[in-house]
Tab-separated table of C-alpha atoms in Angstrom:
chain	number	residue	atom	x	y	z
N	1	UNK	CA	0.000	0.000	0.000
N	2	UNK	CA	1.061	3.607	-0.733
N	3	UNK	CA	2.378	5.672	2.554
N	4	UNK	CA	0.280	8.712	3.080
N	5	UNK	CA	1.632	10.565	5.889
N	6	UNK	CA	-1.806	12.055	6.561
N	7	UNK	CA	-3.817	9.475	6.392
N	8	UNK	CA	-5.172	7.416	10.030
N	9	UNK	CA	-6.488	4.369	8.595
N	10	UNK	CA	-6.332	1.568	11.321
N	11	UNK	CA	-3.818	-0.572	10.294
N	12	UNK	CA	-3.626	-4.744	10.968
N	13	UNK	CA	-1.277	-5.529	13.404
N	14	UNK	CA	1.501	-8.425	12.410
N	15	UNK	CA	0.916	-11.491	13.046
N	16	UNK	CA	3.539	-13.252	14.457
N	17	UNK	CA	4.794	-16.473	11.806
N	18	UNK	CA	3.706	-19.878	13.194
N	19	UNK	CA	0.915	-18.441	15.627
N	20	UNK	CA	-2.717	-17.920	14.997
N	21	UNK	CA	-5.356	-16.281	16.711
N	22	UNK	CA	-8.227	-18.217	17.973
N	23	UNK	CA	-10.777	-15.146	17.424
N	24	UNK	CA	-12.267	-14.710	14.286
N	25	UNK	CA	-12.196	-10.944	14.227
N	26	UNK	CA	-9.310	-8.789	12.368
N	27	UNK	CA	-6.152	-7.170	15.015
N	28	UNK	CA	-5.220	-3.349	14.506
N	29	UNK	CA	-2.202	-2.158	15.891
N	30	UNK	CA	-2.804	0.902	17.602
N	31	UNK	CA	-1.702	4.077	16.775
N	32	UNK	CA	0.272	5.424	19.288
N	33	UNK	CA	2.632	8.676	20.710
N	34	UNK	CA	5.529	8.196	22.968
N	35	UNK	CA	6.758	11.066	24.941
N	36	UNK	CA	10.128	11.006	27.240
N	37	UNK	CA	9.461	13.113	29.823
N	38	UNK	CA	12.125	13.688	33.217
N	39	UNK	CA	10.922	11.219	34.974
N	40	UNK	CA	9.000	8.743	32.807
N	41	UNK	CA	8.164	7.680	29.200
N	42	UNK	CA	4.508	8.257	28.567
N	43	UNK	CA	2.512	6.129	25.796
N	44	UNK	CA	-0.824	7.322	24.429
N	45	UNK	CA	-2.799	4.866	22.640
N	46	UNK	CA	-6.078	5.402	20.317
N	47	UNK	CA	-8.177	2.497	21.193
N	48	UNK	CA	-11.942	3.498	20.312
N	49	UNK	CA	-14.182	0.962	21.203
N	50	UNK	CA	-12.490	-0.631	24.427
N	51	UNK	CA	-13.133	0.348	28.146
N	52	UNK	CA	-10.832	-0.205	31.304
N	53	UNK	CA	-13.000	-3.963	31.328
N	54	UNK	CA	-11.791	-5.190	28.151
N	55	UNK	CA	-8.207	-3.566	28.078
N	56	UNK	CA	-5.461	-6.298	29.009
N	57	UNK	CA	-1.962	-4.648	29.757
N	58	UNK	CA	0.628	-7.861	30.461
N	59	UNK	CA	4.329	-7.129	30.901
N	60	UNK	CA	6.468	-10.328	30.238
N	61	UNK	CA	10.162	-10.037	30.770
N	62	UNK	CA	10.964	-7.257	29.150
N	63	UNK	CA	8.102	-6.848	26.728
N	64	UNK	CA	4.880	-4.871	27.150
N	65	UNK	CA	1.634	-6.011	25.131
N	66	UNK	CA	-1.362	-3.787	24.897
N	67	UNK	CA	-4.320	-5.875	24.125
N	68	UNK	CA	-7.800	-4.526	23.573
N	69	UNK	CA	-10.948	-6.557	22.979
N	70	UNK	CA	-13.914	-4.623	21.206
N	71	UNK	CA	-16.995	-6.348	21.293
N	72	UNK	CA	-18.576	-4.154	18.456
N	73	UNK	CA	-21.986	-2.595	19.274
N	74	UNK	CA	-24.470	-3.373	15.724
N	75	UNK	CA	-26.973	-1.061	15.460
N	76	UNK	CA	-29.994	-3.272	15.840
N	77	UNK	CA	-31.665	-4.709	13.333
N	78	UNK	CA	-29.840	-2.127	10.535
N	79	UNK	CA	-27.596	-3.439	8.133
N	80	UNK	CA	-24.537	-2.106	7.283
N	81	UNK	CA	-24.346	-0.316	4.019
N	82	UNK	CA	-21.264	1.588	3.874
N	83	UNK	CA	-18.079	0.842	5.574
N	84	UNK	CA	-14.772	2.859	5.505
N	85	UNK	CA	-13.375	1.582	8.413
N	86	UNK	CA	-12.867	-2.191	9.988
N	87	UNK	CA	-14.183	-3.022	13.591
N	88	UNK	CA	-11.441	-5.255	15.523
N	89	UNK	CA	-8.957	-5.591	18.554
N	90	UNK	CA	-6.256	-4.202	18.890
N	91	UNK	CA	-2.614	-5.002	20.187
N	92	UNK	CA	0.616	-4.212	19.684
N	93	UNK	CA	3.918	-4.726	21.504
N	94	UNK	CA	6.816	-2.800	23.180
N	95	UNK	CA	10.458	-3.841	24.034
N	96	UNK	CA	11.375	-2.245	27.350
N	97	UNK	CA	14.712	-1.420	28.471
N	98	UNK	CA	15.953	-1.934	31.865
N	99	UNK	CA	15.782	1.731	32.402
N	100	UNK	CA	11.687	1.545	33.214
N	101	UNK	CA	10.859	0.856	36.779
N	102	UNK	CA	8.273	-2.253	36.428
N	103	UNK	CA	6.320	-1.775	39.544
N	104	UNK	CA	5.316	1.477	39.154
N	105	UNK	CA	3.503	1.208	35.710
N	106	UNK	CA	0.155	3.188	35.653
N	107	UNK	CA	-2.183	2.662	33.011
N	108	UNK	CA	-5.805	4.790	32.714
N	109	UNK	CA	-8.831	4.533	29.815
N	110	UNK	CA	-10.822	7.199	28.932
N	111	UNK	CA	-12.557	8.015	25.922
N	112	UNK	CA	-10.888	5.519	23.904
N	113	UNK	CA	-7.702	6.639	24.803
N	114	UNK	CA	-4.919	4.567	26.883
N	115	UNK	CA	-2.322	6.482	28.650
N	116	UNK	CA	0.783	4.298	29.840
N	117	UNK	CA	2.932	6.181	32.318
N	118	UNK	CA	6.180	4.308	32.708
N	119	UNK	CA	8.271	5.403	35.104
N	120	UNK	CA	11.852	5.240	35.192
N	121	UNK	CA	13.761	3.584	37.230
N	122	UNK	CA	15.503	5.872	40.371
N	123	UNK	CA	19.479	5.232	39.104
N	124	UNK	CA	18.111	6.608	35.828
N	125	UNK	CA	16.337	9.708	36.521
N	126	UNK	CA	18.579	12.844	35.285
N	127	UNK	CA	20.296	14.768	38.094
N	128	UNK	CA	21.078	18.199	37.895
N	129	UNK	CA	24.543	18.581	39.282
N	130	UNK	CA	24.994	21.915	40.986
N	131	UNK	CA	27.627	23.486	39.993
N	132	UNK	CA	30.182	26.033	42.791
N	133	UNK	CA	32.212	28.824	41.939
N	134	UNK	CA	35.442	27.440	42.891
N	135	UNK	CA	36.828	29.547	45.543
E	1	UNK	CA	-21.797	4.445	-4.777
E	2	UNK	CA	-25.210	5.768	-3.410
E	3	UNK	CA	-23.488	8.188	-1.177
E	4	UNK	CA	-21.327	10.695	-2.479
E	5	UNK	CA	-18.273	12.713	-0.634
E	6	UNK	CA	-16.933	16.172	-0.530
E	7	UNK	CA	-13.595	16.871	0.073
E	8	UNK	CA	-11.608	16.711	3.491
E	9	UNK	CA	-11.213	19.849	4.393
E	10	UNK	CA	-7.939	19.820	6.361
E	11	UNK	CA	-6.534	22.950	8.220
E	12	UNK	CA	-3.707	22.704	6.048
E	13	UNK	CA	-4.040	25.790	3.480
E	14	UNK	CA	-1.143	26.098	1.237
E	15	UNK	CA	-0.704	29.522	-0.273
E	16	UNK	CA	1.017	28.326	-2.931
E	17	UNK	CA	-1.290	27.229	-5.579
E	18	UNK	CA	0.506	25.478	-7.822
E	19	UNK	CA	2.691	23.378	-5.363
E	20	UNK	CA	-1.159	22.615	-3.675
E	21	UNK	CA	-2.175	20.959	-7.418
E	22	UNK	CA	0.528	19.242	-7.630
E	23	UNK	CA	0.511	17.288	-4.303
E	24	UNK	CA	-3.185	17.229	-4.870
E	25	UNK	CA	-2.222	15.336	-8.445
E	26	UNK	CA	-0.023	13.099	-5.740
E	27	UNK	CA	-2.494	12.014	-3.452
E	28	UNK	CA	-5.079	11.383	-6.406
E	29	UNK	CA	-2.459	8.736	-7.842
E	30	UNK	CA	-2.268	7.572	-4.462
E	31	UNK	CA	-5.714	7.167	-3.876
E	32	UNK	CA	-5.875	5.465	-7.148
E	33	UNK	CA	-3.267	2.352	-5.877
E	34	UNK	CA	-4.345	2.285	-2.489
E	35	UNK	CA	-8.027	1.637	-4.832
E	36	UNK	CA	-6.290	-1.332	-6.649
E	37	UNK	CA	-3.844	-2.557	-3.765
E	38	UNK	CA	-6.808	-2.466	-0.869
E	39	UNK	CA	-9.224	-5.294	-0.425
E	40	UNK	CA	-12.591	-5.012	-1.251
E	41	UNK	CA	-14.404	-4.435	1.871
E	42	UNK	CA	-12.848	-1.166	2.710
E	43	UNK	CA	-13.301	1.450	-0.115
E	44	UNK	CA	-10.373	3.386	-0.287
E	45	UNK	CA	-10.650	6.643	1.303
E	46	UNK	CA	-8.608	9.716	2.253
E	47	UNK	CA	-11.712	10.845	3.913
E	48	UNK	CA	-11.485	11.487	7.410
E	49	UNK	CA	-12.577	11.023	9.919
E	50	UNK	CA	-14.053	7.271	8.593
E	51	UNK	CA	-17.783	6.502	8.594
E	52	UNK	CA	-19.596	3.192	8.287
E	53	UNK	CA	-23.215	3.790	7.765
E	54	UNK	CA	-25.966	1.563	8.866
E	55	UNK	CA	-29.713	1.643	7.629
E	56	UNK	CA	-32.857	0.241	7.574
E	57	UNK	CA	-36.322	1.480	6.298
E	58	UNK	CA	-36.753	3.685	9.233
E	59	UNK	CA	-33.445	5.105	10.081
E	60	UNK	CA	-29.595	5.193	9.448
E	61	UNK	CA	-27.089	5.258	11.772
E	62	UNK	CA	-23.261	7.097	10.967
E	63	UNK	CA	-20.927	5.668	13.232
E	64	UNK	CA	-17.403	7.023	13.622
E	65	UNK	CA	-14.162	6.200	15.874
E	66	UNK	CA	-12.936	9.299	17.517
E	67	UNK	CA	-11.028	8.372	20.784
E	68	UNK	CA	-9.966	10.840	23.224
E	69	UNK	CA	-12.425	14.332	21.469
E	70	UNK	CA	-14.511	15.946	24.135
E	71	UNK	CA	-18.116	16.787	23.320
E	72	UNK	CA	-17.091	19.933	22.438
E	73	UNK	CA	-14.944	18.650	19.878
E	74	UNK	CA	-17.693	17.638	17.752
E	75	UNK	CA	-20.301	19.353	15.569
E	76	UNK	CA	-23.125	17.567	13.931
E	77	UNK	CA	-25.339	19.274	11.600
E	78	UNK	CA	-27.857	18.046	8.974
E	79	UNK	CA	-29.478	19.495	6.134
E	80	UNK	CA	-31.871	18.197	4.134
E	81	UNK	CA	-29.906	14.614	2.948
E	82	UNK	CA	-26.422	15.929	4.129
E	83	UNK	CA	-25.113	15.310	7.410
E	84	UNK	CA	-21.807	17.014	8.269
E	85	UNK	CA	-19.423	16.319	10.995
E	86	UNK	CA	-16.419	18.610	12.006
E	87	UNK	CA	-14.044	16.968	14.759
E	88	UNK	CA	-11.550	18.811	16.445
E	89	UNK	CA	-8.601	17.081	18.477
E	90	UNK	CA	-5.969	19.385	20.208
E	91	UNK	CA	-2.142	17.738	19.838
E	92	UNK	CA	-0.693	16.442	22.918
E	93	UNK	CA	1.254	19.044	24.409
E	94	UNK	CA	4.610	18.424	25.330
E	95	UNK	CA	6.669	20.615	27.675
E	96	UNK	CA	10.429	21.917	27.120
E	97	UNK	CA	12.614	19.175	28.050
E	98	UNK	CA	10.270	16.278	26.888
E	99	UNK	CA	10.441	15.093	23.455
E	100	UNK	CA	8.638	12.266	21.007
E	101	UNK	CA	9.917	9.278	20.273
E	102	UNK	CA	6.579	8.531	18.008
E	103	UNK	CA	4.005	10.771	17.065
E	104	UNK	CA	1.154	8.740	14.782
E	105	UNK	CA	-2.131	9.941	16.331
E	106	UNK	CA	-4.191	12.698	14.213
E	107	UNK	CA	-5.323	15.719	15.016
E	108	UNK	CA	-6.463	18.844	14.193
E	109	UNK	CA	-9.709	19.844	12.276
E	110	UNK	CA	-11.279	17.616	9.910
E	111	UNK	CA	-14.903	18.228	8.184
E	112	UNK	CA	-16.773	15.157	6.330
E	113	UNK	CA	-20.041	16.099	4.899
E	114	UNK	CA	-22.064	12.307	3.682
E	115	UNK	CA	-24.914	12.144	1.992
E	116	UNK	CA	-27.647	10.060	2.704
E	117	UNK	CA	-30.468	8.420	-0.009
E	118	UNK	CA	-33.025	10.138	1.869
E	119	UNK	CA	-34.170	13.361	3.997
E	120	UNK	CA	-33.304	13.148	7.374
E	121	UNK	CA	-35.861	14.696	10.479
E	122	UNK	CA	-33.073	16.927	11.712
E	123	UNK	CA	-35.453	17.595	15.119
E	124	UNK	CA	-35.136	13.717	15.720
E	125	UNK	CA	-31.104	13.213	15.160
E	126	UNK	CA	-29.659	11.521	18.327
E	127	UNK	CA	-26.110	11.341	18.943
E	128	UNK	CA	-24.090	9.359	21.439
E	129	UNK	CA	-20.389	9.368	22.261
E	130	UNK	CA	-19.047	5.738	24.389
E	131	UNK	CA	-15.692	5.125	24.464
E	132	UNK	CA	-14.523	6.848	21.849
E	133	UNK	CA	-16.937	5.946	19.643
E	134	UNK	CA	-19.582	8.108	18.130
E	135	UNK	CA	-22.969	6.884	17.136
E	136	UNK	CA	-25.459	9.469	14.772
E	137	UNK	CA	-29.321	8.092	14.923
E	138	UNK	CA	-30.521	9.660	11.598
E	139	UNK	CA	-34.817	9.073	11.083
E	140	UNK	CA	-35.969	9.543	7.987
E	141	UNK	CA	-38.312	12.189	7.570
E	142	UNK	CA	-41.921	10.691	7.623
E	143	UNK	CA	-42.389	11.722	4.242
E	144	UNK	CA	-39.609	9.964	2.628
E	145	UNK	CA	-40.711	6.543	4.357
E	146	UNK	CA	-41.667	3.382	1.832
E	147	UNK	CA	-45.541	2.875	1.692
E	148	UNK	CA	-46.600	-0.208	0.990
E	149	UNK	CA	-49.396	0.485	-1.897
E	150	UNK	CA	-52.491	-1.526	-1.777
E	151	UNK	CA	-54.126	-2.513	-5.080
E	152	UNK	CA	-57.376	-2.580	-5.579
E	153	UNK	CA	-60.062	-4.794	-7.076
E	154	UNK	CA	-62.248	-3.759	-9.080
């Protein structure tokens, strides 16, 4: 497919070779923006269609795996006539470094929108070094 | 294609015309692969945000994924067969000293008018917004319904 830049079609996630998925429903990996702050590395996730219920955040040595399960909401008894975007889960995977303190990983839902807050770890943090006139 | 599209129109405004037509020429050839390459369930579209429309005889409903805009973010209006929808989405603000490593969620303004095969009742469009997700009711105006026609024998 061509690269637009603009463009924020949901795109299917990768599956990994020699594993399948046992639901019958199409994976989009998640847009996403990472921001390095001081003191942690925050990850914002558009994930429309999935509450704090159905959001499963599993950290497994050093990789983090955002899955979300939509259960999609059908109008009832209308049919679907015109579709420009799929309805699916979502996941996608990060590698951590050791620099991210696991215990203290926050995760909130609102409006479709995950925020990760990963906090580094203390040895890491930046340290201003003060520094004296020398007398 | 029963319902017909207008433009995106993008806050990007580029005062130079001719450099405009010429990405414009662009993104038509590129909507013309991504029309060949794509599969056949999802029409290829530069249109955003993306609707899928659902209808019966009575109604039709526009759904659209917009995680993370307020209410206030989004206008509805509807005219006649039209129904227009403007989303606004502010970028994440990021502070001095903190930078991106990956910045792939949209915003800014986008408008998307669509246009439906029959009047809608504007004074009975219902809109709901749950996570992230916006559903548009959209009756059909009383008018416009089917009738089933009874024949008569003479």
């Amino acid at each position: 497919m061509v690269d637009d830049v603009k463009e924020y079609q949901k795109k299917e996630a990768e599956v990994v070779e020699g594993v399948e998925r046992t639901r019958a429903r199409k994976v989009y990996a998640p847009l996403v923006d990472i921001v390095e702050r001081s003191g942690d590395i925050l990850v914002i996730a558009d994930i429309p269609g999935v509450d704090e219920k159905t959001l499963d955040i599993t950290l497994e040595k050093n990789v983090l795996t955002i899955s979300g399960y939509v259960e999609p909401e059908v109008p009832e008894k209308l049919k679907l006539a015109y579709a420009e975007y799929g309805i699916g889960d979502y996941q996608r995977s990060f590698t951590l470094s050791d620099e991210v303190d696991r215990n203290g990983i926050e995760a909130t839902v609102k409006d479709g929108v995950l925020r990760l807050v990963l906090p580094k770890a203390e040895a890491l943090k930046t340290r201003k070094i003060e520094v004296k006139a020398a007398a | 294609m029963l319902w017909t599209d207008f433009g995106r129109l993008g806050q990007r405004r580029n005062p130079f015309r001719e450099v405009v037509d010429v990405q414009e020429q662009v993104r038509t050839m590129q909507r013309e692969l991504n029309r060949m390459l794509s599969g056949v369930t999802l029409p290829s579209t530069s249109e955003f945000p993306t609707v899928n429309l659902w209808v019966d005889d009575e109604n039709a409903v526009a759904t659209a994924e917009l995680a993370g805009v307020s209410a206030e973010g989004i206008d509805i209006s509807v005219v006649g067969k039209t129904l227009t929808l403007k989303v606004v989405r502010q970028p994440l603000e990021v502070k001095e000293g903190e930078s991106f490593h990956r910045r792939e969620r949209w915003h800014g303004q986008y408008t998307r008018t669509v246009e439906l095969p029959f009047n809608i009742d504007s004074e009975k469009v219902e809109a709901r917004f749950a996570k992230g997700v916006l559903y548009i009711t959209l009756p059909r105006t009383a008018a416009d319904k089917p009738r089933k026609i009874a024949i008569k024998s003479t």
